[in-house]
mmCIF file of C-alpha atoms in Angstrom:
data_model
loop_
_atom_site.group_PDB
_atom_site.id
_atom_site.type_symbol
_atom_site.label_atom_id
_atom_site.label_comp_id
_atom_site.label_asym_id
_atom_site.label_seq_id
_atom_site.Cartn_x
_atom_site.Cartn_y
_atom_site.Cartn_z
ATOM 1 C CA MET S 1 0.000 0.000 0.000
ATOM 2 C CA ALA S 2 2.865 2.405 0.836
ATOM 3 C CA ILE S 3 4.349 1.921 -2.626
ATOM 4 C CA ALA S 4 0.989 2.694 -4.236
ATOM 5 C CA ILE S 5 0.758 5.933 -2.231
ATOM 6 C CA ALA S 6 4.319 6.857 -3.202
ATOM 7 C CA VAL S 7 3.372 6.361 -6.859
ATOM 8 C CA ILE S 8 0.333 8.624 -6.347
ATOM 9 C CA ALA S 9 2.652 11.277 -4.915
ATOM 10 C CA LEU S 10 4.881 11.003 -7.963
ATOM 11 C CA VAL S 11 1.888 11.304 -10.307
ATOM 12 C CA ALA S 12 0.809 14.460 -8.452
ATOM 13 C CA LEU S 13 4.342 15.855 -8.696
ATOM 14 C CA ASN S 14 4.325 15.037 -12.408
ATOM 15 C CA ALA S 15 1.070 16.962 -12.853
ATOM 16 C CA TYR S 16 2.543 19.908 -10.953
ATOM 17 C CA VAL S 17 5.629 19.949 -13.155
ATOM 18 C CA LEU S 18 3.644 19.808 -16.407
ATOM 19 C CA LEU S 19 1.048 22.416 -15.418
ATOM 20 C CA ALA S 20 2.538 24.788 -12.851
ATOM 21 C CA GLY S 21 6.019 24.239 -14.288
ATOM 22 C CA ALA S 22 4.895 25.685 -17.597
ATOM 23 C CA ASP S 23 3.453 28.679 -15.728
ATOM 24 C CA PHE S 24 6.837 29.303 -14.100
ATOM 25 C CA GLY S 25 8.462 28.973 -17.501
ATOM 26 C CA GLY S 26 6.048 31.582 -18.805
ATOM 27 C CA GLY S 27 7.384 33.951 -16.159
ATOM 28 C CA VAL S 28 10.916 33.283 -17.416
ATOM 29 C CA TRP S 29 9.922 34.257 -20.948
ATOM 30 C CA ASP S 30 8.115 37.293 -19.558
ATOM 31 C CA LEU S 31 11.467 38.406 -18.144
ATOM 32 C CA PHE S 32 13.171 37.898 -21.520
ATOM 33 C CA ALA S 33 10.412 39.397 -23.673
ATOM 34 C CA THR S 34 12.214 41.455 -26.298
ATOM 35 C CA GLY S 35 11.749 43.316 -29.537
ATOM 36 C CA PRO S 36 8.802 45.254 -30.920
ATOM 37 C CA ARG S 37 6.372 42.479 -29.910
ATOM 38 C CA ARG S 38 7.370 42.178 -26.254
ATOM 39 C CA ALA S 39 4.059 43.647 -25.076
ATOM 40 C CA ASP S 40 2.181 41.081 -27.182
ATOM 41 C CA GLN S 41 4.448 38.303 -25.905
ATOM 42 C CA ARG S 42 3.689 39.260 -22.307
ATOM 43 C CA ALA S 43 -0.025 39.530 -23.024
ATOM 44 C CA LEU S 44 -0.030 36.008 -24.482
ATOM 45 C CA ILE S 45 1.855 34.646 -21.471
ATOM 46 C CA ALA S 46 -0.600 36.288 -19.078
ATOM 47 C CA GLU S 47 -3.571 34.973 -21.042
ATOM 48 C CA ALA S 48 -2.125 31.449 -21.058
ATOM 49 C CA ILE S 49 -1.392 31.503 -17.319
ATOM 50 C CA GLY S 50 -4.528 33.224 -16.028
ATOM 51 C CA PRO S 51 -6.900 32.697 -14.501
ATOM 52 C CA ILE S 52 -6.137 29.040 -13.659
ATOM 53 C CA TRP S 53 -2.574 29.482 -12.432
ATOM 54 C CA GLU S 54 -3.410 29.151 -8.729
ATOM 55 C CA ALA S 55 -5.411 25.969 -9.339
ATOM 56 C CA ASN S 56 -2.279 24.217 -10.578
ATOM 57 C CA HIS S 57 -0.764 24.442 -7.095
ATOM 58 C CA VAL S 58 -3.327 21.891 -5.894
ATOM 59 C CA TRP S 59 -0.931 19.166 -7.078
ATOM 60 C CA LEU S 60 1.922 20.474 -4.934
ATOM 61 C CA ILE S 61 -0.437 20.757 -1.961
ATOM 62 C CA LEU S 62 -1.446 17.136 -2.511
ATOM 63 C CA VAL S 63 2.204 16.039 -2.460
ATOM 64 C CA VAL S 64 2.835 17.919 0.789
ATOM 65 C CA VAL S 65 -0.306 16.560 2.484
ATOM 66 C CA LEU S 66 0.503 13.070 1.302
ATOM 67 C CA LEU S 67 4.044 13.267 2.677
ATOM 68 C CA PHE S 68 3.170 14.476 6.163
ATOM 69 C CA THR S 69 0.215 12.087 6.434
ATOM 70 C CA CYS S 70 1.628 8.887 4.977
ATOM 71 C CA PHE S 71 5.410 9.349 5.309
ATOM 72 C CA PRO S 72 5.867 11.553 8.414
ATOM 73 C CA PRO S 73 9.570 10.735 9.057
ATOM 74 C CA ALA S 74 10.433 11.766 5.491
ATOM 75 C CA PHE S 75 8.333 14.920 5.736
ATOM 76 C CA SER S 76 9.820 16.018 9.048
ATOM 77 C CA GLY S 77 13.351 15.259 7.873
ATOM 78 C CA LEU S 78 12.974 17.225 4.646
ATOM 79 C CA ALA S 79 11.232 20.110 6.422
ATOM 80 C CA ILE S 80 14.187 20.380 8.824
ATOM 81 C CA ALA S 81 17.073 19.809 6.450
ATOM 82 C CA LEU S 82 15.669 21.895 3.579
ATOM 83 C CA HIS S 83 13.852 24.561 5.567
ATOM 84 C CA ILE S 84 15.840 27.380 3.972
ATOM 85 C CA PRO S 85 15.297 26.553 0.261
ATOM 86 C CA LEU S 86 11.715 25.398 0.927
ATOM 87 C CA THR S 87 10.897 28.653 2.706
ATOM 88 C CA LEU S 88 12.466 30.676 -0.093
ATOM 89 C CA MET S 89 10.513 28.606 -2.598
ATOM 90 C CA LEU S 90 7.260 29.282 -0.740
ATOM 91 C CA ILE S 91 8.045 33.008 -0.666
ATOM 92 C CA GLY S 92 8.716 32.845 -4.401
ATOM 93 C CA ILE S 93 5.332 31.202 -5.063
ATOM 94 C CA VAL S 94 3.522 33.849 -3.011
ATOM 95 C CA LEU S 95 5.420 36.779 -4.529
ATOM 96 C CA ARG S 96 4.931 35.457 -8.038
ATOM 97 C CA GLY S 97 1.176 35.027 -7.631
ATOM 98 C CA SER S 98 0.745 38.363 -5.891
ATOM 99 C CA ALA S 99 2.793 40.224 -8.484
ATOM 100 C CA PHE S 100 0.844 38.592 -11.324
ATOM 101 C CA ALA S 101 -2.467 39.649 -9.768
ATOM 102 C CA PHE S 102 -1.324 43.194 -9.004
ATOM 103 C CA ARG S 103 0.150 43.677 -12.480
ATOM 104 C CA SER S 104 -2.939 42.273 -14.179
ATOM 105 C CA TYR S 105 -5.612 44.033 -12.171
ATOM 106 C CA GLY S 106 -3.840 46.948 -10.473
ATOM 107 C CA SER S 107 -2.687 50.303 -11.690
ATOM 108 C CA SER S 108 -1.818 50.638 -15.374
ATOM 109 C CA ASP S 109 0.814 53.304 -14.683
ATOM 110 C CA ASP S 110 4.336 52.574 -15.853
ATOM 111 C CA ALA S 111 6.054 52.417 -12.448
ATOM 112 C CA PRO S 112 3.716 49.819 -10.819
ATOM 113 C CA GLN S 113 3.697 47.757 -14.015
ATOM 114 C CA ARG S 114 7.504 47.652 -14.082
ATOM 115 C CA ARG S 115 7.736 46.848 -10.379
ATOM 116 C CA TRP S 116 5.240 43.986 -10.403
ATOM 117 C CA GLY S 117 6.592 42.712 -13.709
ATOM 118 C CA ARG S 118 10.080 42.375 -12.252
ATOM 119 C CA VAL S 119 8.823 40.668 -9.114
ATOM 120 C CA PHE S 120 6.758 38.235 -11.195
ATOM 121 C CA SER S 121 9.627 37.378 -13.530
ATOM 122 C CA ILE S 122 12.372 37.058 -10.921
ATOM 123 C CA ALA S 123 10.159 34.907 -8.660
ATOM 124 C CA SER S 124 9.285 32.739 -11.682
ATOM 125 C CA LEU S 125 12.995 32.251 -12.336
ATOM 126 C CA LEU S 126 14.171 31.531 -8.785
ATOM 127 C CA THR S 127 11.339 29.261 -7.602
ATOM 128 C CA PRO S 128 11.893 26.385 -10.071
ATOM 129 C CA LEU S 129 15.633 26.743 -9.503
ATOM 130 C CA LEU S 130 15.054 26.135 -5.781
ATOM 131 C CA LEU S 131 12.701 23.223 -6.509
ATOM 132 C CA GLY S 132 15.430 21.579 -8.572
ATOM 133 C CA VAL S 133 18.017 22.280 -5.870
ATOM 134 C CA CYS S 134 15.817 20.489 -3.310
ATOM 135 C CA ILE S 135 15.397 17.474 -5.601
ATOM 136 C CA GLY S 136 19.134 17.416 -6.248
ATOM 137 C CA ALA S 137 19.874 17.562 -2.517
ATOM 138 C CA ILE S 138 17.556 14.608 -1.861
ATOM 139 C CA ALA S 139 19.053 12.613 -4.730
ATOM 140 C CA SER S 140 22.606 13.260 -3.525
ATOM 141 C CA GLY S 141 21.941 11.483 -0.217
ATOM 142 C CA ARG S 142 23.442 14.385 1.755
ATOM 143 C CA ILE S 143 20.081 15.200 3.338
ATOM 144 C CA GLY S 144 19.797 11.691 4.779
ATOM 145 C CA THR S 145 23.372 11.856 6.023
ATOM 146 C CA MET S 146 22.720 15.229 7.645
ATOM 147 C CA LEU S 147 19.623 13.850 9.400
ATOM 148 C CA ASP S 148 21.706 10.999 10.809
ATOM 149 C CA HIS S 149 24.131 13.569 12.278
ATOM 150 C CA VAL S 150 21.235 15.476 13.838
ATOM 151 C CA ALA S 151 19.856 12.243 15.319
ATOM 152 C CA ARG S 152 23.219 11.659 16.977
ATOM 153 C CA GLY S 153 23.245 15.163 18.406
ATOM 154 C CA ALA S 154 25.322 16.645 15.565
ATOM 155 C CA PRO S 155 28.646 16.690 17.493
ATOM 156 C CA GLY S 156 31.000 19.310 16.103
ATOM 157 C CA GLU S 157 28.739 20.308 13.248
ATOM 158 C CA SER S 158 28.158 23.956 12.376
ATOM 159 C CA PHE S 159 24.902 25.511 11.155
ATOM 160 C CA ALA S 160 26.340 25.838 7.648
ATOM 161 C CA SER S 161 27.436 22.195 7.470
ATOM 162 C CA LEU S 162 23.989 21.036 8.609
ATOM 163 C CA TYR S 163 21.586 23.399 6.878
ATOM 164 C CA LEU S 164 23.447 25.018 3.965
ATOM 165 C CA LEU S 165 26.068 22.704 2.506
ATOM 166 C CA PRO S 166 23.733 19.683 1.974
ATOM 167 C CA TRP S 167 21.779 21.622 -0.664
ATOM 168 C CA LEU S 168 24.506 23.923 -1.924
ATOM 169 C CA SER S 169 26.780 22.016 -4.270
ATOM 170 C CA PRO S 170 27.608 22.009 -7.997
ATOM 171 C CA PHE S 171 25.320 18.995 -8.457
ATOM 172 C CA THR S 172 22.270 20.537 -6.765
ATOM 173 C CA ILE S 173 22.773 23.802 -8.669
ATOM 174 C CA ALA S 174 22.993 21.815 -11.919
ATOM 175 C CA VAL S 175 19.722 20.014 -11.109
ATOM 176 C CA GLY S 176 18.162 23.391 -10.297
ATOM 177 C CA ALA S 177 19.301 24.758 -13.641
ATOM 178 C CA LEU S 178 17.896 21.648 -15.344
ATOM 179 C CA ALA S 179 14.502 22.196 -13.694
ATOM 180 C CA LEU S 180 14.511 25.819 -14.825
ATOM 181 C CA ALA S 181 15.431 24.848 -18.391
ATOM 182 C CA LEU S 182 12.719 22.170 -18.470
ATOM 183 C CA PHE S 183 10.063 24.626 -17.283
ATOM 184 C CA ALA S 184 11.149 27.196 -19.850
ATOM 185 C CA PHE S 185 11.078 24.503 -22.545
ATOM 186 C CA LEU S 186 7.551 23.456 -21.557
ATOM 187 C CA ALA S 187 6.342 27.057 -21.531
ATOM 188 C CA GLY S 188 7.842 27.905 -24.898
ATOM 189 C CA THR S 189 6.330 24.789 -26.463
ATOM 190 C CA TYR S 190 2.911 25.265 -24.862
ATOM 191 C CA LEU S 191 2.805 28.920 -25.947
ATOM 192 C CA THR S 192 3.221 27.942 -29.606
ATOM 193 C CA VAL S 193 -0.140 26.203 -29.206
ATOM 194 C CA GLU S 194 -1.730 29.034 -27.234
ATOM 195 C CA ALA S 195 -0.737 31.714 -29.767
ATOM 196 C CA THR S 196 -3.241 32.591 -32.469
ATOM 197 C CA ASP S 197 -0.801 34.851 -34.293
ATOM 198 C CA ASP S 198 1.830 33.221 -36.522
ATOM 199 C CA VAL S 199 4.455 35.832 -35.710
ATOM 200 C CA LEU S 200 4.084 35.218 -31.973
ATOM 201 C CA ARG S 201 4.201 31.479 -32.598
ATOM 202 C CA GLU S 202 7.562 31.951 -34.290
ATOM 203 C CA ASP S 203 8.826 33.997 -31.323
ATOM 204 C CA PHE S 204 8.037 31.203 -28.865
ATOM 205 C CA ARG S 205 9.169 28.504 -31.278
ATOM 206 C CA ARG S 206 12.644 30.007 -31.248
ATOM 207 C CA ARG S 207 12.551 30.274 -27.455
ATOM 208 C CA ALA S 208 11.460 26.635 -27.104
ATOM 209 C CA LEU S 209 14.319 25.486 -29.348
ATOM 210 C CA PHE S 210 16.795 27.553 -27.325
ATOM 211 C CA ALA S 211 15.411 26.035 -24.115
ATOM 212 C CA ALA S 212 15.769 22.539 -25.629
ATOM 213 C CA ILE S 213 19.495 23.184 -26.028
ATOM 214 C CA ALA S 214 19.660 24.410 -22.421
ATOM 215 C CA VAL S 215 17.897 21.215 -21.285
ATOM 216 C CA PHE S 216 20.459 19.075 -23.101
ATOM 217 C CA VAL S 217 23.433 20.970 -21.636
ATOM 218 C CA THR S 218 22.143 21.036 -18.046
ATOM 219 C CA ALA S 219 20.997 17.398 -18.164
ATOM 220 C CA PHE S 220 24.431 16.294 -19.380
ATOM 221 C CA LEU S 221 26.123 18.379 -16.670
ATOM 222 C CA ALA S 222 23.847 17.015 -13.922
ATOM 223 C CA LEU S 223 24.420 13.432 -15.063
ATOM 224 C CA LEU S 224 28.180 14.011 -15.173
ATOM 225 C CA LEU S 225 28.246 15.477 -11.652
ATOM 226 C CA ALA S 226 25.936 12.752 -10.343
ATOM 227 C CA ARG S 227 28.717 10.172 -10.721
ATOM 228 C CA SER S 228 30.558 11.682 -7.750
ATOM 229 C CA ARG S 229 27.803 13.684 -5.996
ATOM 230 C CA ALA S 230 24.844 11.284 -6.288
ATOM 231 C CA PRO S 231 26.365 7.846 -7.018
ATOM 232 C CA ARG S 232 23.210 5.892 -6.165
ATOM 233 C CA VAL S 233 21.064 7.820 -8.643
ATOM 234 C CA SER S 234 23.878 7.819 -11.199
ATOM 235 C CA ALA S 235 24.193 4.034 -10.991
ATOM 236 C CA GLY S 236 20.446 3.649 -11.407
ATOM 237 C CA LEU S 237 20.366 5.909 -14.447
ATOM 238 C CA ILE S 238 23.341 4.236 -16.124
ATOM 239 C CA ALA S 239 23.560 0.603 -15.042
ATOM 240 C CA SER S 240 20.042 -0.564 -14.169
ATOM 241 C CA ALA S 241 18.047 -2.862 -16.439
ATOM 242 C CA TRP S 242 15.518 -0.163 -17.290
ATOM 243 C CA ALA S 243 18.102 2.572 -17.961
ATOM 244 C CA LEU S 244 18.571 1.927 -21.690
ATOM 245 C CA PRO S 245 14.828 1.767 -22.535
ATOM 246 C CA LEU S 246 14.249 4.910 -20.455
ATOM 247 C CA HIS S 247 17.001 6.858 -22.206
ATOM 248 C CA VAL S 248 15.825 5.670 -25.617
ATOM 249 C CA LEU S 249 12.257 6.787 -24.893
ATOM 250 C CA THR S 250 13.473 10.114 -23.501
ATOM 251 C CA ALA S 251 15.646 10.684 -26.556
ATOM 252 C CA VAL S 252 12.753 9.829 -28.880
ATOM 253 C CA ALA S 253 10.507 12.300 -27.062
ATOM 254 C CA ALA S 254 13.180 15.011 -27.071
ATOM 255 C CA ILE S 255 14.022 14.594 -30.746
ATOM 256 C CA GLY S 256 10.322 14.346 -31.557
ATOM 257 C CA ALA S 257 9.638 17.650 -29.784
ATOM 258 C CA ILE S 258 12.487 19.396 -31.588
ATOM 259 C CA LEU S 259 11.455 18.022 -34.991
ATOM 260 C CA ALA S 260 7.823 18.941 -34.340
ATOM 261 C CA LEU S 261 8.908 22.482 -33.512
ATOM 262 C CA ARG S 262 11.139 22.509 -36.576
ATOM 263 C CA PHE S 263 8.247 21.540 -38.851
ATOM 264 C CA ARG S 264 5.676 23.557 -36.865
ATOM 265 C CA ARG S 265 3.565 20.665 -35.617
ATOM 266 C CA TRP S 266 2.563 22.533 -32.489
ATOM 267 C CA HIS S 267 0.295 19.990 -30.809
ATOM 268 C CA VAL S 268 2.729 17.140 -31.468
ATOM 269 C CA ALA S 269 5.520 19.238 -29.981
ATOM 270 C CA ARG S 270 3.490 19.877 -26.832
ATOM 271 C CA ILE S 271 2.799 16.171 -26.316
ATOM 272 C CA ALA S 272 6.415 15.189 -26.975
ATOM 273 C CA ALA S 273 7.756 17.891 -24.640
ATOM 274 C CA ALA S 274 5.426 16.780 -21.848
ATOM 275 C CA ALA S 275 6.508 13.158 -22.391
ATOM 276 C CA GLN S 276 10.188 14.106 -22.275
ATOM 277 C CA VAL S 277 9.848 16.036 -19.014
ATOM 278 C CA SER S 278 7.745 13.269 -17.449
ATOM 279 C CA LEU S 279 10.289 10.602 -18.394
ATOM 280 C CA ILE S 280 13.106 12.610 -16.802
ATOM 281 C CA LEU S 281 11.098 12.936 -13.586
ATOM 282 C CA TRP S 282 10.183 9.237 -13.461
ATOM 283 C CA GLY S 283 13.764 8.312 -14.272
ATOM 284 C CA TRP S 284 14.966 10.176 -11.179
ATOM 285 C CA ALA S 285 12.334 8.459 -9.026
ATOM 286 C CA ALA S 286 13.186 5.006 -10.393
ATOM 287 C CA ALA S 287 16.914 5.575 -9.883
ATOM 288 C CA GLN S 288 16.321 6.596 -6.273
ATOM 289 C CA ALA S 289 13.849 3.801 -5.452
ATOM 290 C CA PRO S 290 13.128 2.387 -2.922
ATOM 291 C CA TYR S 291 14.366 5.440 -1.010
ATOM 292 C CA LEU S 292 12.351 8.547 -0.261
ATOM 293 C CA VAL S 293 15.358 10.151 1.442
ATOM 294 C CA PRO S 294 18.503 8.123 0.751
ATOM 295 C CA PRO S 295 20.433 6.527 2.296
ATOM 296 C CA SER S 296 18.136 5.600 5.202
ATOM 297 C CA LEU S 297 14.433 6.402 4.693
ATOM 298 C CA THR S 298 12.740 4.016 2.286
ATOM 299 C CA VAL S 299 9.116 3.996 1.200
ATOM 300 C CA GLU S 300 8.414 1.117 3.563
ATOM 301 C CA ASN S 301 10.284 2.175 6.707
ATOM 302 C CA ALA S 302 9.060 5.788 6.488
ATOM 303 C CA ALA S 303 5.413 4.818 5.996
ATOM 304 C CA ALA S 304 2.703 5.675 8.520
ATOM 305 C CA PRO S 305 0.659 2.842 10.107
ATOM 306 C CA ARG S 306 -1.444 0.884 7.657
ATOM 307 C CA ARG S 307 -4.698 2.250 9.120
ATOM 308 C CA THR S 308 -3.553 5.819 8.439
ATOM 309 C CA GLN S 309 -2.673 4.923 4.864
ATOM 310 C CA LEU S 310 -6.077 3.325 4.350
ATOM 311 C CA ILE S 311 -7.946 6.344 5.739
ATOM 312 C CA PHE S 312 -5.870 8.620 3.522
ATOM 313 C CA LEU S 313 -6.705 6.598 0.408
ATOM 314 C CA VAL S 314 -10.425 6.753 1.221
ATOM 315 C CA ALA S 315 -10.188 10.525 1.743
ATOM 316 C CA LEU S 316 -8.200 10.856 -1.472
ATOM 317 C CA ALA S 317 -10.832 8.921 -3.429
ATOM 318 C CA LEU S 318 -13.606 11.118 -2.047
ATOM 319 C CA GLY S 319 -11.609 14.253 -2.777
ATOM 320 C CA ALA S 320 -10.959 13.073 -6.326
ATOM 321 C CA LEU S 321 -14.714 13.001 -6.920
ATOM 322 C CA VAL S 322 -14.676 16.762 -6.382
ATOM 323 C CA LEU S 323 -11.225 17.643 -7.688
ATOM 324 C CA PHE S 324 -11.244 16.087 -11.154
ATOM 325 C CA PRO S 325 -14.679 17.354 -12.280
ATOM 326 C CA SER S 326 -13.778 20.797 -10.917
ATOM 327 C CA MET S 327 -10.432 20.894 -12.732
ATOM 328 C CA THR S 328 -12.001 19.579 -15.928
ATOM 329 C CA TYR S 329 -14.714 22.247 -15.811
ATOM 330 C CA LEU S 330 -12.147 24.947 -15.048
ATOM 331 C CA PHE S 331 -9.974 24.014 -18.030
ATOM 332 C CA ARG S 332 -12.968 23.697 -20.352
ATOM 333 C CA LEU S 333 -14.295 27.044 -19.233
ATOM 334 C CA PHE S 334 -11.082 29.027 -19.600
ATOM 335 C CA LYS S 335 -9.002 27.034 -22.068
ATOM 336 C CA THR S 336 -11.112 25.034 -24.484
ATOM 337 C CA ALA S 337 -14.021 27.416 -24.933
ATOM 338 C CA ARG S 338 -11.738 30.488 -24.904
ATOM 339 C CA VAL S 339 -14.668 32.760 -24.228
ATOM 340 C CA HIS S 340 -12.897 34.516 -21.413
ATOM 341 C CA GLU S 341 -11.852 38.103 -21.455
ATOM 342 C CA THR S 342 -8.239 38.842 -22.240
ATOM 343 C CA VAL S 343 -6.268 39.390 -19.065
ATOM 344 C CA PRO S 344 -5.403 43.088 -18.981
ATOM 345 C CA THR S 345 -1.668 42.811 -18.634
ATOM 346 C CA GLY S 346 1.405 43.340 -20.730
ATOM 347 C CA ARG S 347 0.304 46.919 -20.971
ATOM 348 C CA ASN S 348 3.784 48.135 -20.357
ATOM 349 C CA ASP S 349 6.441 47.079 -22.801
ATOM 350 C CA SER S 350 9.340 48.711 -21.035
ATOM 351 C CA VAL S 351 9.596 46.351 -18.062
#
């Protein structure tokens, strides 16, 4: 049962990456909007993000609730060891959402538009970077090692060695950069579908192709550093029985996305990009299995009592009866029908 719940958590994280991740990537492209069409580029990004952007965070909330309910030792350990990047990440999510709302519905004067635009873009850039850093720190095994030191009273350990160094390393920064590149790649690809103007499509097509190169470079760097910084995950990604099929599928999806962008098959590119990002995420999880927090907390030994897991699954099933119809209606209302009003942002092109 614990493994099934862990898989549900991974599915929720996957949904968060594909939906909210693209929203963060949109903020990155908002920051780098350039040329005579930068106001139109920002308007398209705002229209694609709003007004469902907050709803996408439901998947991250589900992961958090699932962790502290069904895997409390893992949740408490991560909350202690990663409290600094997680707090900064939470601040980034709040600032990003607030800035988006204030820029869209607040004053149209130049100064407030520039101020909220910068906050929105910078928060969109830093938050996925921190998310990737946290994942890299978990994968490296340094968080689990740090928790063991704390359990023994942390003799001779400084604050920096306990709460800074485990998540500040070349490997974790590389994973953070990979997460940022993946989100930017998703956003650029999705926006080619959202655009109704061919010129804007070409703008985001070029950005998506640039982001694809960034994904390749950062993924190669992270894999190279993983050999010394995260040997368990590196061994899983290179030497396990499923490694070759996974890499082949990921390569097919990546090349398919690039070719679809090259030949302007927008919907195919979106599907291939989503598949590529999902395969990378599941590859990390498979390489780390059976550990939630290596090298000590596994899915089984960190699990809550069986009765708690069962109650959670019942509650999750009941919640799904409300969540999925609500999300489906929300997307149909604001995405498929496209009868909504254009979000009044991107009014300032000098941000």
